[in-house]
Amino acid sequence: MPELPEVESVRRSLLPYLPGRSVTEAEVHHPKVLVTPTPPEFISQIKGKRFETLGRRGKLLIFELPPYYLLIHLGMTGQVTFRDPGREDRPFERHPHTGLQRTLQHPVDQHTHIVLHFGDGCALLYRDIRKFGKWRLIHQDNPRLQSELAKVGTDPLTPDWKFEPFLKAVSKSDRPIKAILLDQQICAGVGNIYADEALFVSGIRPESRGSQLSRPRLKKLFQAVPEVLLKGLAAGGTSFSDYVDADGKKGSNQEQLLVYGRYGQACFRCQQTLLRTTVAQRTSSWCKTCQKP
DNA sequence: ACCTCGACCTGGGCGC
DNA sequence: TGCGCCCAGGTCGAGG
């Protein structure tokens, strides 16, 4: 559940459960899931620690368990869910456009690699089919904490998202604008879906070079980025709560992606067939008439 | 500093 | 039913 809106939905879904709960036991099942430090050290260090704040920057979850910070990156298929044995487990639902699996609660299965127990039967589960995700437990005084956080740049849903620095970063670059949007230093949290969406909304082709885009067009793009992220967040939240209400299927179709994954289909604005090209090594969908070079 | 490629993994969908 | 191929939200390191 990789891009900013999905990660933020995960963070919010855990808010009612994690803060104040202490880890009594921990299990790490699969050695290939990247956990630092080593699983035995991770387990002994996290035992007895209490969840405090749940933060996020870009796609990185930043959980505070004094005196440690737990940094979680979900990779492509990571899922963090709270499991209450007093509640019923739910089946996985596939996102109509992205294919991402979602559920409110699931039992431990072959893809569940980490379990944190809270002593009351409840647990935090980490499931990751492709195992690209990473869990890092870092002491608050370890300088590596700051270096890890520094790898994540400006999050477009914070007050740090300011036009002048964005303009400067983009216009000095000859890279395709899509590559710039995917740069986590510049737009932390934007991934393939929301890069395509923001470019469509602002009428810019993904392969356009940053240095060739005018100030007004970049202003539009600058505004489109948080706009599409917030729209995704609202849709994610909607389908998630609909799902909680056990009226799943209709709710999960709420998410309307304008271009991502829609190549070969008609553009919602002009009915032209959406094109597919590879930019920055990622599949991109875009509209030849609505998006100008 | 940038690009491209391959690697890391598993599973779903498609054509034959 | 099965096999082979291509595809997928992300990042990282090597080599040009």
PDB file of N, CA and C in Angstrom, chain A residues 51-151:
ATOM      1  N   PHE A  51       4.014   2.084  22.459  1.00  0.00           N
ATOM      2  CA  PHE A  51       3.760   2.982  21.323  1.00  0.00           C
ATOM      3  C   PHE A  51       3.307   4.335  21.840  1.00  0.00           C
ATOM      4  N   GLU A  52       3.937   5.386  21.321  1.00  0.00           N
ATOM      5  CA  GLU A  52       3.477   6.750  21.639  1.00  0.00           C
ATOM      6  C   GLU A  52       2.929   7.358  20.351  1.00  0.00           C
ATOM      7  N   THR A  53       3.617   8.342  19.770  1.00  0.00           N
ATOM      8  CA  THR A  53       3.068   8.996  18.581  1.00  0.00           C
ATOM      9  C   THR A  53       3.243   8.132  17.341  1.00  0.00           C
ATOM     10  N   LEU A  54       2.291   8.265  16.416  1.00  0.00           N
ATOM     11  CA  LEU A  54       2.390   7.611  15.119  1.00  0.00           C
ATOM     12  C   LEU A  54       2.543   8.712  14.083  1.00  0.00           C
ATOM     13  N   GLY A  55       3.730   8.786  13.488  1.00  0.00           N
ATOM     14  CA  GLY A  55       3.977   9.838  12.510  1.00  0.00           C
ATOM     15  C   GLY A  55       4.186   9.272  11.121  1.00  0.00           C
ATOM     16  N   ARG A  56       4.353  10.167  10.180  1.00  0.00           N
ATOM     17  CA  ARG A  56       4.596   9.770   8.795  1.00  0.00           C
ATOM     18  C   ARG A  56       5.297  10.891   8.065  1.00  0.00           C
ATOM     19  N   ARG A  57       6.199  10.556   7.217  1.00  0.00           N
ATOM     20  CA  ARG A  57       6.736  11.533   6.281  1.00  0.00           C
ATOM     21  C   ARG A  57       6.872  10.834   4.941  1.00  0.00           C
ATOM     22  N   GLY A  58       6.225  11.394   3.911  1.00  0.00           N
ATOM     23  CA  GLY A  58       6.219  10.718   2.623  1.00  0.00           C
ATOM     24  C   GLY A  58       5.633   9.327   2.793  1.00  0.00           C
ATOM     25  N   LYS A  59       6.341   8.326   2.312  1.00  0.00           N
ATOM     26  CA  LYS A  59       5.852   6.945   2.411  1.00  0.00           C
ATOM     27  C   LYS A  59       6.364   6.242   3.651  1.00  0.00           C
ATOM     28  N   LEU A  60       7.060   6.975   4.513  1.00  0.00           N
ATOM     29  CA  LEU A  60       7.676   6.357   5.687  1.00  0.00           C
ATOM     30  C   LEU A  60       6.824   6.539   6.934  1.00  0.00           C
ATOM     31  N   LEU A  61       6.488   5.431   7.580  1.00  0.00           N
ATOM     32  CA  LEU A  61       5.792   5.497   8.866  1.00  0.00           C
ATOM     33  C   LEU A  61       6.834   5.642   9.961  1.00  0.00           C
ATOM     34  N   ILE A  62       6.593   6.543  10.893  1.00  0.00           N
ATOM     35  CA  ILE A  62       7.555   6.850  11.947  1.00  0.00           C
ATOM     36  C   ILE A  62       6.840   6.702  13.283  1.00  0.00           C
ATOM     37  N   PHE A  63       6.998   5.539  13.909  1.00  0.00           N
ATOM     38  CA  PHE A  63       6.315   5.255  15.168  1.00  0.00           C
ATOM     39  C   PHE A  63       7.293   5.426  16.317  1.00  0.00           C
ATOM     40  N   GLU A  64       6.802   6.071  17.366  1.00  0.00           N
ATOM     41  CA  GLU A  64       7.652   6.351  18.519  1.00  0.00           C
ATOM     42  C   GLU A  64       7.380   5.315  19.613  1.00  0.00           C
ATOM     43  N   LEU A  65       8.433   4.607  20.025  1.00  0.00           N
ATOM     44  CA  LEU A  65       8.347   3.679  21.159  1.00  0.00           C
ATOM     45  C   LEU A  65       9.554   3.959  22.048  1.00  0.00           C
ATOM     46  N   PRO A  66       9.464   5.006  22.867  1.00  0.00           N
ATOM     47  CA  PRO A  66      10.643   5.468  23.591  1.00  0.00           C
ATOM     48  C   PRO A  66      11.394   4.326  24.260  1.00  0.00           C
ATOM     49  N   PRO A  67      12.730   4.323  24.194  1.00  0.00           N
ATOM     50  CA  PRO A  67      13.579   5.322  23.549  1.00  0.00           C
ATOM     51  C   PRO A  67      13.892   4.996  22.094  1.00  0.00           C
ATOM     52  N   TYR A  68      12.998   4.288  21.413  1.00  0.00           N
ATOM     53  CA  TYR A  68      13.255   3.905  20.026  1.00  0.00           C
ATOM     54  C   TYR A  68      12.271   4.578  19.075  1.00  0.00           C
ATOM     55  N   TYR A  69      12.672   4.582  17.808  1.00  0.00           N
ATOM     56  CA  TYR A  69      11.752   4.915  16.735  1.00  0.00           C
ATOM     57  C   TYR A  69      11.681   3.713  15.816  1.00  0.00           C
ATOM     58  N   LEU A  70      10.454   3.372  15.427  1.00  0.00           N
ATOM     59  CA  LEU A  70      10.246   2.279  14.487  1.00  0.00           C
ATOM     60  C   LEU A  70       9.895   2.908  13.144  1.00  0.00           C
ATOM     61  N   LEU A  71      10.782   2.707  12.160  1.00  0.00           N
ATOM     62  CA  LEU A  71      10.538   3.242  10.823  1.00  0.00           C
ATOM     63  C   LEU A  71      10.070   2.095   9.933  1.00  0.00           C
ATOM     64  N   ILE A  72       8.918   2.268   9.321  1.00  0.00           N
ATOM     65  CA  ILE A  72       8.361   1.212   8.470  1.00  0.00           C
ATOM     66  C   ILE A  72       8.151   1.753   7.064  1.00  0.00           C
ATOM     67  N   HIS A  73       8.744   1.075   6.100  1.00  0.00           N
ATOM     68  CA  HIS A  73       8.459   1.370   4.693  1.00  0.00           C
ATOM     69  C   HIS A  73       7.753   0.153   4.124  1.00  0.00           C
ATOM     70  N   LEU A  74       6.609   0.360   3.485  1.00  0.00           N
ATOM     71  CA  LEU A  74       5.774  -0.758   3.065  1.00  0.00           C
ATOM     72  C   LEU A  74       6.196  -1.373   1.735  1.00  0.00           C
ATOM     73  N   GLY A  75       7.185  -0.774   1.074  1.00  0.00           N
ATOM     74  CA  GLY A  75       7.604  -1.324  -0.212  1.00  0.00           C
ATOM     75  C   GLY A  75       6.438  -1.353  -1.179  1.00  0.00           C
ATOM     76  N   MET A  76       6.249  -2.467  -1.880  1.00  0.00           N
ATOM     77  CA  MET A  76       5.164  -2.564  -2.853  1.00  0.00           C
ATOM     78  C   MET A  76       3.907  -3.181  -2.257  1.00  0.00           C
ATOM     79  N   THR A  77       4.069  -4.113  -1.353  1.00  0.00           N
ATOM     80  CA  THR A  77       2.904  -4.893  -0.914  1.00  0.00           C
ATOM     81  C   THR A  77       2.767  -5.006   0.605  1.00  0.00           C
ATOM     82  N   GLY A  78       3.480  -4.140   1.342  1.00  0.00           N
ATOM     83  CA  GLY A  78       3.420  -4.236   2.802  1.00  0.00           C
ATOM     84  C   GLY A  78       2.067  -3.810   3.357  1.00  0.00           C
ATOM     85  N   GLN A  79       1.591  -4.523   4.363  1.00  0.00           N
ATOM     86  CA  GLN A  79       0.332  -4.176   5.025  1.00  0.00           C
ATOM     87  C   GLN A  79       0.535  -4.239   6.533  1.00  0.00           C
ATOM     88  N   VAL A  80       0.171  -3.188   7.220  1.00  0.00           N
ATOM     89  CA  VAL A  80       0.231  -3.178   8.677  1.00  0.00           C
ATOM     90  C   VAL A  80      -1.198  -3.097   9.183  1.00  0.00           C
ATOM     91  N   THR A  81      -1.624  -4.100   9.941  1.00  0.00           N
ATOM     92  CA  THR A  81      -2.997  -4.088  10.452  1.00  0.00           C
ATOM     93  C   THR A  81      -3.017  -4.476  11.927  1.00  0.00           C
ATOM     94  N   PHE A  82      -4.021  -3.981  12.596  1.00  0.00           N
ATOM     95  CA  PHE A  82      -4.235  -4.312  13.998  1.00  0.00           C
ATOM     96  C   PHE A  82      -5.219  -5.466  14.049  1.00  0.00           C
ATOM     97  N   ARG A  83      -4.913  -6.456  14.868  1.00  0.00           N
ATOM     98  CA  ARG A  83      -5.826  -7.601  14.948  1.00  0.00           C
ATOM     99  C   ARG A  83      -6.366  -7.749  16.361  1.00  0.00           C
ATOM    100  N   ASP A  84      -7.694  -7.697  16.428  1.00  0.00           N
ATOM    101  CA  ASP A  84      -8.389  -7.876  17.699  1.00  0.00           C
ATOM    102  C   ASP A  84      -9.148  -9.194  17.597  1.00  0.00           C
ATOM    103  N   PRO A  85      -8.768 -10.197  18.395  1.00  0.00           N
ATOM    104  CA  PRO A  85      -9.408 -11.506  18.268  1.00  0.00           C
ATOM    105  C   PRO A  85     -10.897 -11.469  18.593  1.00  0.00           C
ATOM    106  N   GLY A  86     -11.351 -10.383  19.219  1.00  0.00           N
ATOM    107  CA  GLY A  86     -12.768 -10.251  19.511  1.00  0.00           C
ATOM    108  C   GLY A  86     -13.564  -9.801  18.299  1.00  0.00           C
ATOM    109  N   ARG A  87     -12.837  -9.433  17.245  1.00  0.00           N
ATOM    110  CA  ARG A  87     -13.506  -9.002  16.012  1.00  0.00           C
ATOM    111  C   ARG A  87     -13.315 -10.081  14.965  1.00  0.00           C
ATOM    112  N   GLU A  88     -14.199 -10.057  13.978  1.00  0.00           N
ATOM    113  CA  GLU A  88     -14.110 -11.073  12.946  1.00  0.00           C
ATOM    114  C   GLU A  88     -13.039 -10.732  11.925  1.00  0.00           C
ATOM    115  N   ASP A  89     -12.320 -11.743  11.455  1.00  0.00           N
ATOM    116  CA  ASP A  89     -11.379 -11.530  10.365  1.00  0.00           C
ATOM    117  C   ASP A  89     -12.162 -11.254   9.090  1.00  0.00           C
ATOM    118  N   ARG A  90     -11.506 -10.512   8.175  1.00  0.00           N
ATOM    119  CA  ARG A  90     -12.172 -10.131   6.937  1.00  0.00           C
ATOM    120  C   ARG A  90     -11.395 -10.685   5.754  1.00  0.00           C
ATOM    121  N   PRO A  91     -12.104 -10.939   4.666  1.00  0.00           N
ATOM    122  CA  PRO A  91     -11.378 -11.362   3.458  1.00  0.00           C
ATOM    123  C   PRO A  91     -10.597 -10.195   2.867  1.00  0.00           C
ATOM    124  N   PHE A  92      -9.626 -10.501   2.019  1.00  0.00           N
ATOM    125  CA  PHE A  92      -8.895  -9.445   1.313  1.00  0.00           C
ATOM    126  C   PHE A  92      -9.716  -8.997   0.130  1.00  0.00           C
ATOM    127  N   GLU A  93      -9.669  -7.688  -0.117  1.00  0.00           N
ATOM    128  CA  GLU A  93     -10.337  -7.155  -1.298  1.00  0.00           C
ATOM    129  C   GLU A  93      -9.278  -6.538  -2.191  1.00  0.00           C
ATOM    130  N   ARG A  94      -9.435  -6.708  -3.477  1.00  0.00           N
ATOM    131  CA  ARG A  94      -8.467  -6.129  -4.418  1.00  0.00           C
ATOM    132  C   ARG A  94      -8.964  -4.777  -4.893  1.00  0.00           C
ATOM    133  N   HIS A  95      -8.058  -3.812  -4.856  1.00  0.00           N
ATOM    134  CA  HIS A  95      -8.388  -2.485  -5.363  1.00  0.00           C
ATOM    135  C   HIS A  95      -8.691  -2.591  -6.856  1.00  0.00           C
ATOM    136  N   PRO A  96      -9.795  -1.995  -7.307  1.00  0.00           N
ATOM    137  CA  PRO A  96     -10.222  -2.171  -8.696  1.00  0.00           C
ATOM    138  C   PRO A  96      -9.178  -1.714  -9.722  1.00  0.00           C
ATOM    139  N   HIS A  97      -8.438  -0.669  -9.431  1.00  0.00           N
ATOM    140  CA  HIS A  97      -7.469  -0.179 -10.408  1.00  0.00           C
ATOM    141  C   HIS A  97      -6.069  -0.704 -10.163  1.00  0.00           C
ATOM    142  N   THR A  98      -5.667  -0.739  -8.923  1.00  0.00           N
ATOM    143  CA  THR A  98      -4.264  -1.027  -8.648  1.00  0.00           C
ATOM    144  C   THR A  98      -4.018  -2.482  -8.290  1.00  0.00           C
ATOM    145  N   GLY A  99      -5.059  -3.212  -7.928  1.00  0.00           N
ATOM    146  CA  GLY A  99      -4.856  -4.598  -7.560  1.00  0.00           C
ATOM    147  C   GLY A  99      -4.332  -4.783  -6.149  1.00  0.00           C
ATOM    148  N   LEU A 100      -4.096  -3.685  -5.432  1.00  0.00           N
ATOM    149  CA  LEU A 100      -3.594  -3.796  -4.064  1.00  0.00           C
ATOM    150  C   LEU A 100      -4.607  -4.514  -3.187  1.00  0.00           C
ATOM    151  N   GLN A 101      -4.100  -5.370  -2.344  1.00  0.00           N
ATOM    152  CA  GLN A 101      -4.981  -6.067  -1.418  1.00  0.00           C
ATOM    153  C   GLN A 101      -5.241  -5.207  -0.198  1.00  0.00           C
ATOM    154  N   ARG A 102      -6.453  -5.259   0.266  1.00  0.00           N
ATOM    155  CA  ARG A 102      -6.811  -4.515   1.465  1.00  0.00           C
ATOM    156  C   ARG A 102      -7.693  -5.355   2.352  1.00  0.00           C
ATOM    157  N   THR A 103      -7.566  -5.131   3.634  1.00  0.00           N
ATOM    158  CA  THR A 103      -8.496  -5.711   4.574  1.00  0.00           C
ATOM    159  C   THR A 103      -8.426  -4.927   5.859  1.00  0.00           C
ATOM    160  N   LEU A 104      -9.451  -5.043   6.642  1.00  0.00           N
ATOM    161  CA  LEU A 104      -9.430  -4.401   7.944  1.00  0.00           C
ATOM    162  C   LEU A 104      -8.659  -5.270   8.933  1.00  0.00           C
ATOM    163  N   GLN A 105      -8.857  -6.555   8.831  1.00  0.00           N
ATOM    164  CA  GLN A 105      -8.250  -7.480   9.787  1.00  0.00           C
ATOM    165  C   GLN A 105      -8.121  -8.861   9.171  1.00  0.00           C
ATOM    166  N   HIS A 106      -6.981  -9.500   9.382  1.00  0.00           N
ATOM    167  CA  HIS A 106      -6.768 -10.821   8.799  1.00  0.00           C
ATOM    168  C   HIS A 106      -5.998 -11.703   9.774  1.00  0.00           C
ATOM    169  N   PRO A 107      -6.141 -13.018   9.638  1.00  0.00           N
ATOM    170  CA  PRO A 107      -5.353 -13.910  10.495  1.00  0.00           C
ATOM    171  C   PRO A 107      -3.916 -14.008   9.992  1.00  0.00           C
ATOM    172  N   VAL A 108      -3.039 -14.546  10.816  1.00  0.00           N
ATOM    173  CA  VAL A 108      -1.652 -14.778  10.406  1.00  0.00           C
ATOM    174  C   VAL A 108      -1.653 -15.826   9.289  1.00  0.00           C
ATOM    175  N   ASP A 109      -0.969 -15.523   8.204  1.00  0.00           N
ATOM    176  CA  ASP A 109      -0.873 -16.484   7.106  1.00  0.00           C
ATOM    177  C   ASP A 109       0.581 -16.557   6.641  1.00  0.00           C
ATOM    178  N   GLN A 110       0.806 -17.215   5.514  1.00  0.00           N
ATOM    179  CA  GLN A 110       2.174 -17.445   5.041  1.00  0.00           C
ATOM    180  C   GLN A 110       2.938 -16.155   4.721  1.00  0.00           C
ATOM    181  N   HIS A 111       2.193 -15.066   4.485  1.00  0.00           N
ATOM    182  CA  HIS A 111       2.858 -13.807   4.139  1.00  0.00           C
ATOM    183  C   HIS A 111       2.981 -12.852   5.324  1.00  0.00           C
ATOM    184  N   THR A 112       2.534 -13.292   6.468  1.00  0.00           N
ATOM    185  CA  THR A 112       2.631 -12.449   7.669  1.00  0.00           C
ATOM    186  C   THR A 112       3.985 -12.702   8.318  1.00  0.00           C
ATOM    187  N   HIS A 113       4.857 -11.700   8.244  1.00  0.00           N
ATOM    188  CA  HIS A 113       6.249 -11.907   8.643  1.00  0.00           C
ATOM    189  C   HIS A 113       6.587 -11.371  10.026  1.00  0.00           C
ATOM    190  N   ILE A 114       5.823 -10.407  10.495  1.00  0.00           N
ATOM    191  CA  ILE A 114       6.111  -9.833  11.801  1.00  0.00           C
ATOM    192  C   ILE A 114       4.819  -9.740  12.609  1.00  0.00           C
ATOM    193  N   VAL A 115       4.878 -10.123  13.865  1.00  0.00           N
ATOM    194  CA  VAL A 115       3.729  -9.991  14.769  1.00  0.00           C
ATOM    195  C   VAL A 115       4.218  -9.365  16.065  1.00  0.00           C
ATOM    196  N   LEU A 116       3.578  -8.263  16.459  1.00  0.00           N
ATOM    197  CA  LEU A 116       3.853  -7.670  17.769  1.00  0.00           C
ATOM    198  C   LEU A 116       2.630  -7.931  18.649  1.00  0.00           C
ATOM    199  N   HIS A 117       2.843  -8.601  19.768  1.00  0.00           N
ATOM    200  CA  HIS A 117       1.731  -8.927  20.673  1.00  0.00           C
ATOM    201  C   HIS A 117       1.636  -7.881  21.780  1.00  0.00           C
ATOM    202  N   PHE A 118       0.398  -7.664  22.231  1.00  0.00           N
ATOM    203  CA  PHE A 118       0.192  -6.651  23.265  1.00  0.00           C
ATOM    204  C   PHE A 118      -0.285  -7.241  24.595  1.00  0.00           C
ATOM    205  N   GLY A 119      -0.332  -8.555  24.701  1.00  0.00           N
ATOM    206  CA  GLY A 119      -0.642  -9.168  25.989  1.00  0.00           C
ATOM    207  C   GLY A 119      -2.126  -9.325  26.269  1.00  0.00           C
ATOM    208  N   ASP A 120      -2.973  -8.656  25.474  1.00  0.00           N
ATOM    209  CA  ASP A 120      -4.416  -8.764  25.694  1.00  0.00           C
ATOM    210  C   ASP A 120      -5.066  -9.551  24.560  1.00  0.00           C
ATOM    211  N   GLY A 121      -4.224 -10.259  23.796  1.00  0.00           N
ATOM    212  CA  GLY A 121      -4.753 -11.013  22.657  1.00  0.00           C
ATOM    213  C   GLY A 121      -4.678 -10.226  21.367  1.00  0.00           C
ATOM    214  N   CYS A 122      -4.590  -8.898  21.480  1.00  0.00           N
ATOM    215  CA  CYS A 122      -4.478  -8.068  20.288  1.00  0.00           C
ATOM    216  C   CYS A 122      -3.031  -8.067  19.788  1.00  0.00           C
ATOM    217  N   ALA A 123      -2.884  -7.789  18.508  1.00  0.00           N
ATOM    218  CA  ALA A 123      -1.541  -7.802  17.932  1.00  0.00           C
ATOM    219  C   ALA A 123      -1.465  -6.869  16.739  1.00  0.00           C
ATOM    220  N   LEU A 124      -0.246  -6.449  16.436  1.00  0.00           N
ATOM    221  CA  LEU A 124       0.009  -5.698  15.212  1.00  0.00           C
ATOM    222  C   LEU A 124       0.643  -6.667  14.225  1.00  0.00           C
ATOM    223  N   LEU A 125       0.048  -6.762  13.014  1.00  0.00           N
ATOM    224  CA  LEU A 125       0.532  -7.721  12.024  1.00  0.00           C
ATOM    225  C   LEU A 125       1.175  -7.011  10.839  1.00  0.00           C
ATOM    226  N   TYR A 126       2.262  -7.580  10.387  1.00  0.00           N
ATOM    227  CA  TYR A 126       2.887  -7.073   9.163  1.00  0.00           C
ATOM    228  C   TYR A 126       2.872  -8.170   8.115  1.00  0.00           C
ATOM    229  N   ARG A 127       2.196  -7.878   7.009  1.00  0.00           N
ATOM    230  CA  ARG A 127       2.078  -8.847   5.919  1.00  0.00           C
ATOM    231  C   ARG A 127       2.673  -8.207   4.678  1.00  0.00           C
ATOM    232  N   ASP A 128       3.473  -8.961   3.941  1.00  0.00           N
ATOM    233  CA  ASP A 128       4.166  -8.379   2.794  1.00  0.00           C
ATOM    234  C   ASP A 128       4.492  -9.470   1.784  1.00  0.00           C
ATOM    235  N   ILE A 129       3.651  -9.575   0.757  1.00  0.00           N
ATOM    236  CA  ILE A 129       3.805 -10.660  -0.212  1.00  0.00           C
ATOM    237  C   ILE A 129       5.166 -10.612  -0.893  1.00  0.00           C
ATOM    238  N   ARG A 130       5.543  -9.451  -1.391  1.00  0.00           N
ATOM    239  CA  ARG A 130       6.785  -9.388  -2.174  1.00  0.00           C
ATOM    240  C   ARG A 130       8.031  -9.131  -1.329  1.00  0.00           C
ATOM    241  N   LYS A 131       7.833  -8.822  -0.091  1.00  0.00           N
ATOM    242  CA  LYS A 131       8.949  -8.640   0.855  1.00  0.00           C
ATOM    243  C   LYS A 131       9.909  -7.534   0.456  1.00  0.00           C
ATOM    244  N   PHE A 132       9.382  -6.455  -0.113  1.00  0.00           N
ATOM    245  CA  PHE A 132      10.224  -5.304  -0.409  1.00  0.00           C
ATOM    246  C   PHE A 132      10.217  -4.299   0.746  1.00  0.00           C
ATOM    247  N   GLY A 133       9.347  -4.512   1.704  1.00  0.00           N
ATOM    248  CA  GLY A 133       9.220  -3.566   2.811  1.00  0.00           C
ATOM    249  C   GLY A 133      10.393  -3.658   3.774  1.00  0.00           C
ATOM    250  N   LYS A 134      10.514  -2.637   4.606  1.00  0.00           N
ATOM    251  CA  LYS A 134      11.601  -2.600   5.583  1.00  0.00           C
ATOM    252  C   LYS A 134      11.097  -2.111   6.934  1.00  0.00           C
ATOM    253  N   TRP A 135      11.539  -2.780   7.982  1.00  0.00           N
ATOM    254  CA  TRP A 135      11.288  -2.323   9.347  1.00  0.00           C
ATOM    255  C   TRP A 135      12.632  -1.999   9.979  1.00  0.00           C
ATOM    256  N   ARG A 136      12.761  -0.825  10.542  1.00  0.00           N
ATOM    257  CA  ARG A 136      14.008  -0.459  11.220  1.00  0.00           C
ATOM    258  C   ARG A 136      13.686   0.086  12.599  1.00  0.00           C
ATOM    259  N   LEU A 137      14.288  -0.518  13.606  1.00  0.00           N
ATOM    260  CA  LEU A 137      14.132  -0.035  14.967  1.00  0.00           C
ATOM    261  C   LEU A 137      15.426   0.685  15.338  1.00  0.00           C
ATOM    262  N   ILE A 138      15.319   1.978  15.598  1.00  0.00           N
ATOM    263  CA  ILE A 138      16.518   2.780  15.814  1.00  0.00           C
ATOM    264  C   ILE A 138      16.384   3.579  17.107  1.00  0.00           C
ATOM    265  N   HIS A 139      17.411   3.506  17.932  1.00  0.00           N
ATOM    266  CA  HIS A 139      17.422   4.253  19.196  1.00  0.00           C
ATOM    267  C   HIS A 139      17.404   5.753  18.909  1.00  0.00           C
ATOM    268  N   GLN A 140      16.696   6.491  19.738  1.00  0.00           N
ATOM    269  CA  GLN A 140      16.542   7.933  19.485  1.00  0.00           C
ATOM    270  C   GLN A 140      17.874   8.693  19.458  1.00  0.00           C
ATOM    271  N   ASP A 141      18.895   8.158  20.122  1.00  0.00           N
ATOM    272  CA  ASP A 141      20.193   8.842  20.134  1.00  0.00           C
ATOM    273  C   ASP A 141      21.122   8.379  19.017  1.00  0.00           C
ATOM    274  N   ASN A 142      20.683   7.377  18.280  1.00  0.00           N
ATOM    275  CA  ASN A 142      21.529   6.866  17.194  1.00  0.00           C
ATOM    276  C   ASN A 142      21.513   7.855  16.026  1.00  0.00           C
ATOM    277  N   PRO A 143      22.665   8.316  15.588  1.00  0.00           N
ATOM    278  CA  PRO A 143      22.707   9.287  14.482  1.00  0.00           C
ATOM    279  C   PRO A 143      22.085   8.747  13.195  1.00  0.00           C
ATOM    280  N   ARG A 144      21.980   7.432  13.091  1.00  0.00           N
ATOM    281  CA  ARG A 144      21.370   6.843  11.904  1.00  0.00           C
ATOM    282  C   ARG A 144      19.897   7.228  11.775  1.00  0.00           C
ATOM    283  N   LEU A 145      19.268   7.558  12.909  1.00  0.00           N
ATOM    284  CA  LEU A 145      17.873   7.988  12.866  1.00  0.00           C
ATOM    285  C   LEU A 145      17.739   9.237  12.000  1.00  0.00           C
ATOM    286  N   GLN A 146      18.587  10.212  12.264  1.00  0.00           N
ATOM    287  CA  GLN A 146      18.520  11.450  11.495  1.00  0.00           C
ATOM    288  C   GLN A 146      18.879  11.223  10.030  1.00  0.00           C
ATOM    289  N   SER A 147      19.840  10.343   9.777  1.00  0.00           N
ATOM    290  CA  SER A 147      20.228  10.125   8.383  1.00  0.00           C
ATOM    291  C   SER A 147      19.119   9.390   7.620  1.00  0.00           C
ATOM    292  N   GLU A 148      18.407   8.504   8.305  1.00  0.00           N
ATOM    293  CA  GLU A 148      17.281   7.835   7.649  1.00  0.00           C
ATOM    294  C   GLU A 148      16.162   8.832   7.341  1.00  0.00           C
ATOM    295  N   LEU A 149      15.879   9.708   8.300  1.00  0.00           N
ATOM    296  CA  LEU A 149      14.805  10.685   8.096  1.00  0.00           C
ATOM    297  C   LEU A 149      15.182  11.696   7.024  1.00  0.00           C
ATOM    298  N   ALA A 150      16.483  11.978   6.928  1.00  0.00           N
ATOM    299  CA  ALA A 150      16.937  12.963   5.944  1.00  0.00           C
ATOM    300  C   ALA A 150      16.788  12.445   4.518  1.00  0.00           C
ATOM    301  N   LYS A 151      16.672  11.127   4.386  1.00  0.00           N
ATOM    302  CA  LYS A 151      16.492  10.569   3.039  1.00  0.00           C
ATOM    303  C   LYS A 151      15.129  10.942   2.471  1.00  0.00           C
TER     304      LYS A 151
END
